[in-house]
Amino acid sequence: MSTFTLNNLCYSYGSRQRDVISNLNYVFEDSKVYSIIGKSGAGKTTLLSLLSGLVKPTKGSILYDGNDISKMDPYRYRSNYVGVIFQSFNLLPHLTAIENVVLSMDISGKKITGKKEKAQMLLNSVGLDDATAHRRILKLSGGEQQRVAIARTLSYEPSVILADEPTGNLDGETQTGIINIFQDLAHKEGKCVILVTHSPYVAQMSDMVYELAVKKD
Ligand SMILES: Nc1ncnc2c1ncn2[C@@H]1O[C@H](COP(=O)(O)OP(=O)(O)OP(=O)(O)O)[C@@H](O)[C@H]1O
Ligand SMILES: [Mg+2]
């Protein structure tokens, strides 16, 4: 089933600026991993911002499950349906991994029972053991922090996962581990996973690749 349908999607920063996103008609379906590739400045992060509802299209529309997201309550849309993993992770460094995940459940406003146990289970599922789950973020490696960021996003059960360069700065083996997590989320749990990447390996491991081109003035 299609999760997102883009209809002639356009976006420009400021009314007299050139389009960064120009007439896109992509479709994203559930149970698949997508890679968005393209040169620096092509509009990849901008496209993720549009899909996450953080910015609204200048022209055209994005349908989520058939509904125009610019007409949905943005808070409800973001806290219920989409999980965004930013490149900088945005974790709180002085809290433990478990505390970061519990905090995101609290913020989502969803009724979740046994938050601490659920957080620990999610962290285990992305390959972090209990000792690591109890450590503060500032004492974790980049790859471990990346896993905490994924567990945190999964904590409120979004249908869509958007991730900006999720494997940037990771070694090959850790990168493969992270990609396997995304593949399981799509293929076993039916989620729609959309990754922005500069890595040909990540692109090759996904089910579908969309390439954005840099727009000339
Ligand atoms: N807030 C902003 N105001 C004005 N222009 C912006 C803004 N953010 C991005 N841009 C411009 O929009 C274009 C697309 O930016 P975007 O961040 O989406 O590119 P990207 O494909 O993610 O690049 P990278 O691979 O370097 O992360 C660039 O030319 C950028 O300079
Ligand atoms: Mg970017």
PDB file of C-alpha atoms and ligand atoms in Angstrom:
ATOM      1  CA  MET A   1       0.000   0.000   0.000  1.00  0.00           C
ATOM      2  CA  SER A   2       1.310   3.476  -0.755  1.00  0.00           C
ATOM      3  CA  THR A   3       2.285   5.518   2.267  1.00  0.00           C
ATOM      4  CA  PHE A   4       3.283   8.732   0.503  1.00  0.00           C
ATOM      5  CA  THR A   5       2.219  10.077  -2.868  1.00  0.00           C
ATOM      6  CA  LEU A   6       3.933  13.263  -4.045  1.00  0.00           C
ATOM      7  CA  ASN A   7       1.948  15.327  -6.541  1.00  0.00           C
ATOM      8  CA  ASN A   8       4.104  17.810  -8.481  1.00  0.00           C
ATOM      9  CA  LEU A   9       5.865  18.655  -5.242  1.00  0.00           C
ATOM     10  CA  CYS A  10       7.839  21.943  -5.345  1.00  0.00           C
ATOM     11  CA  TYR A  11       9.733  23.785  -2.655  1.00  0.00           C
ATOM     12  CA  SER A  12      11.759  27.003  -2.611  1.00  0.00           C
ATOM     13  CA  TYR A  13      13.304  28.807   0.353  1.00  0.00           C
ATOM     14  CA  GLY A  14      11.741  32.275  -0.044  1.00  0.00           C
ATOM     15  CA  SER A  15       9.279  33.369  -2.704  1.00  0.00           C
ATOM     16  CA  ARG A  16      11.763  34.657  -5.304  1.00  0.00           C
ATOM     17  CA  GLN A  17      14.298  31.869  -4.919  1.00  0.00           C
ATOM     18  CA  ARG A  18      14.722  29.001  -7.373  1.00  0.00           C
ATOM     19  CA  ASP A  19      12.975  25.703  -6.633  1.00  0.00           C
ATOM     20  CA  VAL A  20      15.135  23.340  -4.567  1.00  0.00           C
ATOM     21  CA  ILE A  21      12.519  20.615  -5.075  1.00  0.00           C
ATOM     22  CA  SER A  22      10.856  20.767  -8.473  1.00  0.00           C
ATOM     23  CA  ASN A  23       7.818  18.786  -9.651  1.00  0.00           C
ATOM     24  CA  LEU A  24       8.486  15.526  -7.854  1.00  0.00           C
ATOM     25  CA  ASN A  25       5.979  12.719  -8.335  1.00  0.00           C
ATOM     26  CA  TYR A  26       7.495   9.988  -6.192  1.00  0.00           C
ATOM     27  CA  VAL A  27       5.533   7.207  -4.514  1.00  0.00           C
ATOM     28  CA  PHE A  28       6.705   5.557  -1.263  1.00  0.00           C
ATOM     29  CA  GLU A  29       5.117   2.271  -0.181  1.00  0.00           C
ATOM     30  CA  ASP A  30       5.079   0.478   3.142  1.00  0.00           C
ATOM     31  CA  SER A  31       7.315  -2.581   3.704  1.00  0.00           C
ATOM     32  CA  LYS A  32      10.109  -1.070   1.603  1.00  0.00           C
ATOM     33  CA  VAL A  33      13.442   0.651   2.194  1.00  0.00           C
ATOM     34  CA  TYR A  34      14.059   3.702  -0.031  1.00  0.00           C
ATOM     35  CA  SER A  35      17.300   5.590  -0.562  1.00  0.00           C
ATOM     36  CA  ILE A  36      17.308   9.233  -1.620  1.00  0.00           C
ATOM     37  CA  ILE A  37      20.618  10.018  -3.284  1.00  0.00           C
ATOM     38  CA  GLY A  38      22.070  13.051  -5.104  1.00  0.00           C
ATOM     39  CA  LYS A  39      24.882  15.575  -4.909  1.00  0.00           C
ATOM     40  CA  SER A  40      25.317  17.964  -1.998  1.00  0.00           C
ATOM     41  CA  GLY A  41      22.705  20.711  -2.335  1.00  0.00           C
ATOM     42  CA  ALA A  42      20.319  18.578  -4.423  1.00  0.00           C
ATOM     43  CA  GLY A  43      17.540  18.957  -1.833  1.00  0.00           C
ATOM     44  CA  LYS A  44      17.657  15.641   0.047  1.00  0.00           C
ATOM     45  CA  THR A  45      17.364  17.081   3.556  1.00  0.00           C
ATOM     46  CA  THR A  46      14.727  19.511   2.271  1.00  0.00           C
ATOM     47  CA  LEU A  47      12.671  16.557   0.981  1.00  0.00           C
ATOM     48  CA  LEU A  48      12.870  14.839   4.400  1.00  0.00           C
ATOM     49  CA  SER A  49      11.715  18.087   6.069  1.00  0.00           C
ATOM     50  CA  LEU A  50       8.716  18.175   3.714  1.00  0.00           C
ATOM     51  CA  LEU A  51       7.845  14.512   4.390  1.00  0.00           C
ATOM     52  CA  SER A  52       8.148  15.074   8.144  1.00  0.00           C
ATOM     53  CA  GLY A  53       5.695  17.991   7.949  1.00  0.00           C
ATOM     54  CA  LEU A  54       8.269  20.458   9.312  1.00  0.00           C
ATOM     55  CA  VAL A  55       7.916  22.627   6.208  1.00  0.00           C
ATOM     56  CA  LYS A  56       5.019  22.967   3.785  1.00  0.00           C
ATOM     57  CA  PRO A  57       5.261  22.615  -0.022  1.00  0.00           C
ATOM     58  CA  THR A  58       5.431  25.834  -2.073  1.00  0.00           C
ATOM     59  CA  LYS A  59       3.407  24.073  -4.778  1.00  0.00           C
ATOM     60  CA  GLY A  60       1.951  20.582  -5.144  1.00  0.00           C
ATOM     61  CA  SER A  61       1.143  18.236  -2.285  1.00  0.00           C
ATOM     62  CA  ILE A  62       2.174  15.220  -0.217  1.00  0.00           C
ATOM     63  CA  LEU A  63      -0.504  12.638   0.529  1.00  0.00           C
ATOM     64  CA  TYR A  64      -0.007  10.370   3.536  1.00  0.00           C
ATOM     65  CA  ASP A  65      -2.350   7.386   3.335  1.00  0.00           C
ATOM     66  CA  GLY A  66      -4.420   9.456   0.897  1.00  0.00           C
ATOM     67  CA  ASN A  67      -4.622  12.571   3.103  1.00  0.00           C
ATOM     68  CA  ASP A  68      -2.875  15.875   2.341  1.00  0.00           C
ATOM     69  CA  ILE A  69      -0.392  16.300   5.199  1.00  0.00           C
ATOM     70  CA  SER A  70      -0.542  20.095   5.041  1.00  0.00           C
ATOM     71  CA  LYS A  71      -4.231  19.784   6.047  1.00  0.00           C
ATOM     72  CA  MET A  72      -3.528  17.434   8.980  1.00  0.00           C
ATOM     73  CA  ASP A  73      -2.787  18.570  12.531  1.00  0.00           C
ATOM     74  CA  PRO A  74       1.038  18.846  12.344  1.00  0.00           C
ATOM     75  CA  TYR A  75       1.565  17.810  15.969  1.00  0.00           C
ATOM     76  CA  ARG A  76      -0.629  14.736  15.613  1.00  0.00           C
ATOM     77  CA  TYR A  77       0.976  13.822  12.287  1.00  0.00           C
ATOM     78  CA  ARG A  78       4.530  14.070  13.623  1.00  0.00           C
ATOM     79  CA  SER A  79       3.933  12.408  16.970  1.00  0.00           C
ATOM     80  CA  ASN A  80       1.876   9.506  15.617  1.00  0.00           C
ATOM     81  CA  TYR A  81       2.983   8.568  12.136  1.00  0.00           C
ATOM     82  CA  VAL A  82       6.532   9.664  11.374  1.00  0.00           C
ATOM     83  CA  GLY A  83       9.802   9.107  13.187  1.00  0.00           C
ATOM     84  CA  VAL A  84      12.736  11.262  12.147  1.00  0.00           C
ATOM     85  CA  ILE A  85      16.365  10.384  12.845  1.00  0.00           C
ATOM     86  CA  PHE A  86      18.558  13.437  12.400  1.00  0.00           C
ATOM     87  CA  GLN A  87      22.217  13.152  11.549  1.00  0.00           C
ATOM     88  CA  SER A  88      23.164  14.797  14.823  1.00  0.00           C
ATOM     89  CA  PHE A  89      20.934  12.290  16.703  1.00  0.00           C
ATOM     90  CA  ASN A  90      19.663  15.014  19.106  1.00  0.00           C
ATOM     91  CA  LEU A  91      20.106  12.760  22.138  1.00  0.00           C
ATOM     92  CA  LEU A  92      20.486  14.221  25.623  1.00  0.00           C
ATOM     93  CA  PRO A  93      24.140  13.479  26.510  1.00  0.00           C
ATOM     94  CA  HIS A  94      23.822  13.379  30.307  1.00  0.00           C
ATOM     95  CA  LEU A  95      20.914  10.934  30.321  1.00  0.00           C
ATOM     96  CA  THR A  96      21.373   7.196  29.839  1.00  0.00           C
ATOM     97  CA  ALA A  97      20.264   5.422  26.667  1.00  0.00           C
ATOM     98  CA  ILE A  98      17.176   4.075  28.483  1.00  0.00           C
ATOM     99  CA  GLU A  99      16.287   7.523  29.852  1.00  0.00           C
ATOM    100  CA  ASN A 100      16.498   9.027  26.354  1.00  0.00           C
ATOM    101  CA  VAL A 101      14.069   6.425  24.989  1.00  0.00           C
ATOM    102  CA  VAL A 102      11.657   6.805  27.941  1.00  0.00           C
ATOM    103  CA  LEU A 103      11.717  10.590  27.510  1.00  0.00           C
ATOM    104  CA  SER A 104      10.632  10.269  23.891  1.00  0.00           C
ATOM    105  CA  MET A 105       7.704   8.010  24.962  1.00  0.00           C
ATOM    106  CA  ASP A 106       6.716  10.674  27.522  1.00  0.00           C
ATOM    107  CA  ILE A 107       6.860  13.433  24.888  1.00  0.00           C
ATOM    108  CA  SER A 108       4.773  11.441  22.373  1.00  0.00           C
ATOM    109  CA  GLY A 109       1.824  11.644  24.777  1.00  0.00           C
ATOM    110  CA  LYS A 110       0.810   8.076  23.872  1.00  0.00           C
ATOM    111  CA  LYS A 111      -0.369   5.753  26.628  1.00  0.00           C
ATOM    112  CA  ILE A 112       2.508   3.284  26.989  1.00  0.00           C
ATOM    113  CA  THR A 113       2.795   0.913  29.948  1.00  0.00           C
ATOM    114  CA  GLY A 114       6.101  -0.404  31.314  1.00  0.00           C
ATOM    115  CA  LYS A 115       8.129   2.309  29.606  1.00  0.00           C
ATOM    116  CA  LYS A 116      11.471   1.391  31.145  1.00  0.00           C
ATOM    117  CA  GLU A 117      11.158  -2.289  30.261  1.00  0.00           C
ATOM    118  CA  LYS A 118       9.992  -1.411  26.751  1.00  0.00           C
ATOM    119  CA  ALA A 119      12.948   0.983  26.310  1.00  0.00           C
ATOM    120  CA  GLN A 120      15.371  -1.715  27.384  1.00  0.00           C
ATOM    121  CA  MET A 121      13.765  -4.219  24.996  1.00  0.00           C
ATOM    122  CA  LEU A 122      13.979  -1.767  22.083  1.00  0.00           C
ATOM    123  CA  LEU A 123      17.649  -1.063  22.830  1.00  0.00           C
ATOM    124  CA  ASN A 124      18.324  -4.818  22.941  1.00  0.00           C
ATOM    125  CA  SER A 125      16.549  -5.205  19.598  1.00  0.00           C
ATOM    126  CA  VAL A 126      18.961  -2.767  17.915  1.00  0.00           C
ATOM    127  CA  GLY A 127      21.930  -4.660  19.351  1.00  0.00           C
ATOM    128  CA  LEU A 128      22.722  -2.804  22.597  1.00  0.00           C
ATOM    129  CA  ASP A 129      23.161  -4.932  25.721  1.00  0.00           C
ATOM    130  CA  ASP A 130      21.761  -3.987  29.149  1.00  0.00           C
ATOM    131  CA  ALA A 131      25.052  -2.551  30.419  1.00  0.00           C
ATOM    132  CA  THR A 132      25.268  -0.209  27.407  1.00  0.00           C
ATOM    133  CA  ALA A 133      21.591   0.719  27.771  1.00  0.00           C
ATOM    134  CA  HIS A 134      22.326   2.000  31.284  1.00  0.00           C
ATOM    135  CA  ARG A 135      25.292   4.139  30.211  1.00  0.00           C
ATOM    136  CA  ARG A 136      25.115   7.881  29.594  1.00  0.00           C
ATOM    137  CA  ILE A 137      25.078   8.949  25.927  1.00  0.00           C
ATOM    138  CA  LEU A 138      28.379  10.828  26.268  1.00  0.00           C
ATOM    139  CA  LYS A 139      30.051   7.523  27.089  1.00  0.00           C
ATOM    140  CA  LEU A 140      28.814   5.751  23.942  1.00  0.00           C
ATOM    141  CA  SER A 141      30.493   5.458  20.532  1.00  0.00           C
ATOM    142  CA  GLY A 142      29.022   7.045  17.371  1.00  0.00           C
ATOM    143  CA  GLY A 143      27.589   3.704  16.199  1.00  0.00           C
ATOM    144  CA  GLU A 144      26.032   3.029  19.621  1.00  0.00           C
ATOM    145  CA  GLN A 145      24.490   6.508  19.688  1.00  0.00           C
ATOM    146  CA  GLN A 146      23.072   5.853  16.220  1.00  0.00           C
ATOM    147  CA  ARG A 147      21.360   2.726  17.588  1.00  0.00           C
ATOM    148  CA  VAL A 148      19.934   4.658  20.544  1.00  0.00           C
ATOM    149  CA  ALA A 149      18.561   7.244  18.080  1.00  0.00           C
ATOM    150  CA  ILE A 150      16.843   4.445  16.124  1.00  0.00           C
ATOM    151  CA  ALA A 151      15.424   2.836  19.309  1.00  0.00           C
ATOM    152  CA  ARG A 152      14.136   6.226  20.441  1.00  0.00           C
ATOM    153  CA  THR A 153      12.356   6.756  17.119  1.00  0.00           C
ATOM    154  CA  LEU A 154      10.782   3.283  17.310  1.00  0.00           C
ATOM    155  CA  SER A 155       9.538   3.880  20.865  1.00  0.00           C
ATOM    156  CA  TYR A 156       6.260   5.489  19.800  1.00  0.00           C
ATOM    157  CA  GLU A 157       5.714   3.072  16.890  1.00  0.00           C
ATOM    158  CA  PRO A 158       5.668   5.327  13.812  1.00  0.00           C
ATOM    159  CA  SER A 159       4.648   3.839  10.437  1.00  0.00           C
ATOM    160  CA  VAL A 160       7.289   5.850   8.597  1.00  0.00           C
ATOM    161  CA  ILE A 161      10.952   6.225   9.461  1.00  0.00           C
ATOM    162  CA  LEU A 162      12.913   9.095   7.922  1.00  0.00           C
ATOM    163  CA  ALA A 163      16.678   9.134   8.466  1.00  0.00           C
ATOM    164  CA  ASP A 164      19.233  11.677   7.242  1.00  0.00           C
ATOM    165  CA  GLU A 165      22.591   9.982   6.529  1.00  0.00           C
ATOM    166  CA  PRO A 166      22.051   7.280   9.174  1.00  0.00           C
ATOM    167  CA  THR A 167      25.333   5.545   8.433  1.00  0.00           C
ATOM    168  CA  GLY A 168      27.589   8.571   7.873  1.00  0.00           C
ATOM    169  CA  ASN A 169      30.854   8.203   9.848  1.00  0.00           C
ATOM    170  CA  LEU A 170      30.314   4.512  10.662  1.00  0.00           C
ATOM    171  CA  ASP A 171      32.680   1.660   9.794  1.00  0.00           C
ATOM    172  CA  GLY A 172      31.578  -0.960   7.261  1.00  0.00           C
ATOM    173  CA  GLU A 173      30.471  -3.615   9.737  1.00  0.00           C
ATOM    174  CA  THR A 174      28.476  -1.191  11.909  1.00  0.00           C
ATOM    175  CA  GLN A 175      26.932   0.263   8.737  1.00  0.00           C
ATOM    176  CA  THR A 176      25.774  -3.217   7.690  1.00  0.00           C
ATOM    177  CA  GLY A 177      24.269  -3.774  11.171  1.00  0.00           C
ATOM    178  CA  ILE A 178      22.299  -0.527  10.975  1.00  0.00           C
ATOM    179  CA  ILE A 179      21.069  -1.277   7.437  1.00  0.00           C
ATOM    180  CA  ASN A 180      19.919  -4.734   8.585  1.00  0.00           C
ATOM    181  CA  ILE A 181      17.835  -3.064  11.319  1.00  0.00           C
ATOM    182  CA  PHE A 182      16.151  -0.825   8.713  1.00  0.00           C
ATOM    183  CA  GLN A 183      15.549  -3.809   6.396  1.00  0.00           C
ATOM    184  CA  ASP A 184      13.876  -5.763   9.227  1.00  0.00           C
ATOM    185  CA  LEU A 185      11.693  -2.771  10.105  1.00  0.00           C
ATOM    186  CA  ALA A 186      10.462  -2.610   6.504  1.00  0.00           C
ATOM    187  CA  HIS A 187      10.323  -6.283   5.548  1.00  0.00           C
ATOM    188  CA  LYS A 188       9.212  -7.818   8.876  1.00  0.00           C
ATOM    189  CA  GLU A 189       7.260  -4.970  10.487  1.00  0.00           C
ATOM    190  CA  GLY A 190       5.810  -3.357   7.358  1.00  0.00           C
ATOM    191  CA  LYS A 191       7.234   0.114   7.924  1.00  0.00           C
ATOM    192  CA  CYS A 192       8.120   2.571   5.183  1.00  0.00           C
ATOM    193  CA  VAL A 193      11.804   3.454   5.633  1.00  0.00           C
ATOM    194  CA  ILE A 194      13.264   6.438   3.761  1.00  0.00           C
ATOM    195  CA  LEU A 195      17.009   7.036   4.037  1.00  0.00           C
ATOM    196  CA  VAL A 196      19.082   9.908   2.699  1.00  0.00           C
ATOM    197  CA  THR A 197      22.531   8.617   1.864  1.00  0.00           C
ATOM    198  CA  HIS A 198      25.787   9.345   0.064  1.00  0.00           C
ATOM    199  CA  SER A 199      26.766   5.676   0.356  1.00  0.00           C
ATOM    200  CA  PRO A 200      26.502   3.531  -2.818  1.00  0.00           C
ATOM    201  CA  TYR A 201      26.443   0.479  -0.505  1.00  0.00           C
ATOM    202  CA  VAL A 202      23.360   1.702   1.407  1.00  0.00           C
ATOM    203  CA  ALA A 203      21.655   2.565  -1.899  1.00  0.00           C
ATOM    204  CA  GLN A 204      22.394  -0.910  -3.231  1.00  0.00           C
ATOM    205  CA  MET A 205      20.923  -2.519  -0.080  1.00  0.00           C
ATOM    206  CA  SER A 206      17.607  -0.654  -0.431  1.00  0.00           C
ATOM    207  CA  ASP A 207      14.561  -1.739  -2.399  1.00  0.00           C
ATOM    208  CA  MET A 208      14.286   1.456  -4.437  1.00  0.00           C
ATOM    209  CA  VAL A 209      16.490   4.474  -5.122  1.00  0.00           C
ATOM    210  CA  TYR A 210      15.364   7.999  -6.024  1.00  0.00           C
ATOM    211  CA  GLU A 211      18.022  10.399  -7.295  1.00  0.00           C
ATOM    212  CA  LEU A 212      17.583  14.143  -6.873  1.00  0.00           C
ATOM    213  CA  ALA A 213      19.443  16.473  -9.259  1.00  0.00           C
ATOM    214  CA  VAL A 214      20.904  19.859  -8.331  1.00  0.00           C
ATOM    215  CA  LYS A 215      18.701  22.583  -9.855  1.00  0.00           C
ATOM    216  CA  LYS A 216      20.434  25.249 -11.982  1.00  0.00           C
ATOM    217  CA  ASP A 217      19.476  28.944 -11.665  1.00  0.00           C
TER     218      ASP A 217
HETATM  219  N1  LIG B   1      17.175  27.466   5.302  1.00  0.00           N
HETATM  220  C1  LIG B   1      17.598  27.636   4.048  1.00  0.00           C
HETATM  221  N2  LIG B   1      17.471  28.841   3.424  1.00  0.00           N
HETATM  222  C2  LIG B   1      17.864  29.016   2.151  1.00  0.00           C
HETATM  223  N3  LIG B   1      18.407  28.041   1.391  1.00  0.00           N
HETATM  224  C3  LIG B   1      18.556  26.822   1.955  1.00  0.00           C
HETATM  225  C4  LIG B   1      18.159  26.546   3.307  1.00  0.00           C
HETATM  226  N4  LIG B   1      18.433  25.257   3.589  1.00  0.00           N
HETATM  227  C5  LIG B   1      18.973  24.739   2.472  1.00  0.00           C
HETATM  228  N5  LIG B   1      19.045  25.672   1.485  1.00  0.00           N
HETATM  229  C6  LIG B   1      19.559  25.459   0.117  1.00  0.00           C
HETATM  230  O1  LIG B   1      18.724  24.503  -0.523  1.00  0.00           O
HETATM  231  C7  LIG B   1      19.506  23.592  -1.313  1.00  0.00           C
HETATM  232  C8  LIG B   1      19.212  22.157  -0.884  1.00  0.00           C
HETATM  233  O2  LIG B   1      19.661  21.985   0.468  1.00  0.00           O
HETATM  234  P1  LIG B   1      19.576  20.575   1.212  1.00  0.00           P
HETATM  235  O3  LIG B   1      20.062  20.779   2.586  1.00  0.00           O
HETATM  236  O4  LIG B   1      18.204  20.011   1.032  1.00  0.00           O
HETATM  237  O5  LIG B   1      20.622  19.719   0.337  1.00  0.00           O
HETATM  238  P2  LIG B   1      21.140  18.218   0.543  1.00  0.00           P
HETATM  239  O6  LIG B   1      20.837  17.481  -0.723  1.00  0.00           O
HETATM  240  O7  LIG B   1      20.596  17.662   1.804  1.00  0.00           O
HETATM  241  O8  LIG B   1      22.734  18.423   0.630  1.00  0.00           O
HETATM  242  P3  LIG B   1      23.838  17.632   1.531  1.00  0.00           P
HETATM  243  O9  LIG B   1      24.139  16.351   0.781  1.00  0.00           O
HETATM  244  O10 LIG B   1      25.010  18.567   1.500  1.00  0.00           O
HETATM  245  O11 LIG B   1      23.296  17.433   2.901  1.00  0.00           O
HETATM  246  C9  LIG B   1      20.960  24.044  -1.157  1.00  0.00           C
HETATM  247  O12 LIG B   1      21.298  24.828  -2.267  1.00  0.00           O
HETATM  248  C10 LIG B   1      20.943  24.854   0.119  1.00  0.00           C
HETATM  249  O13 LIG B   1      21.938  25.861   0.078  1.00  0.00           O
HETATM  250 MG    MG B   2      21.490  17.122   3.662  1.00  0.00          MG
END
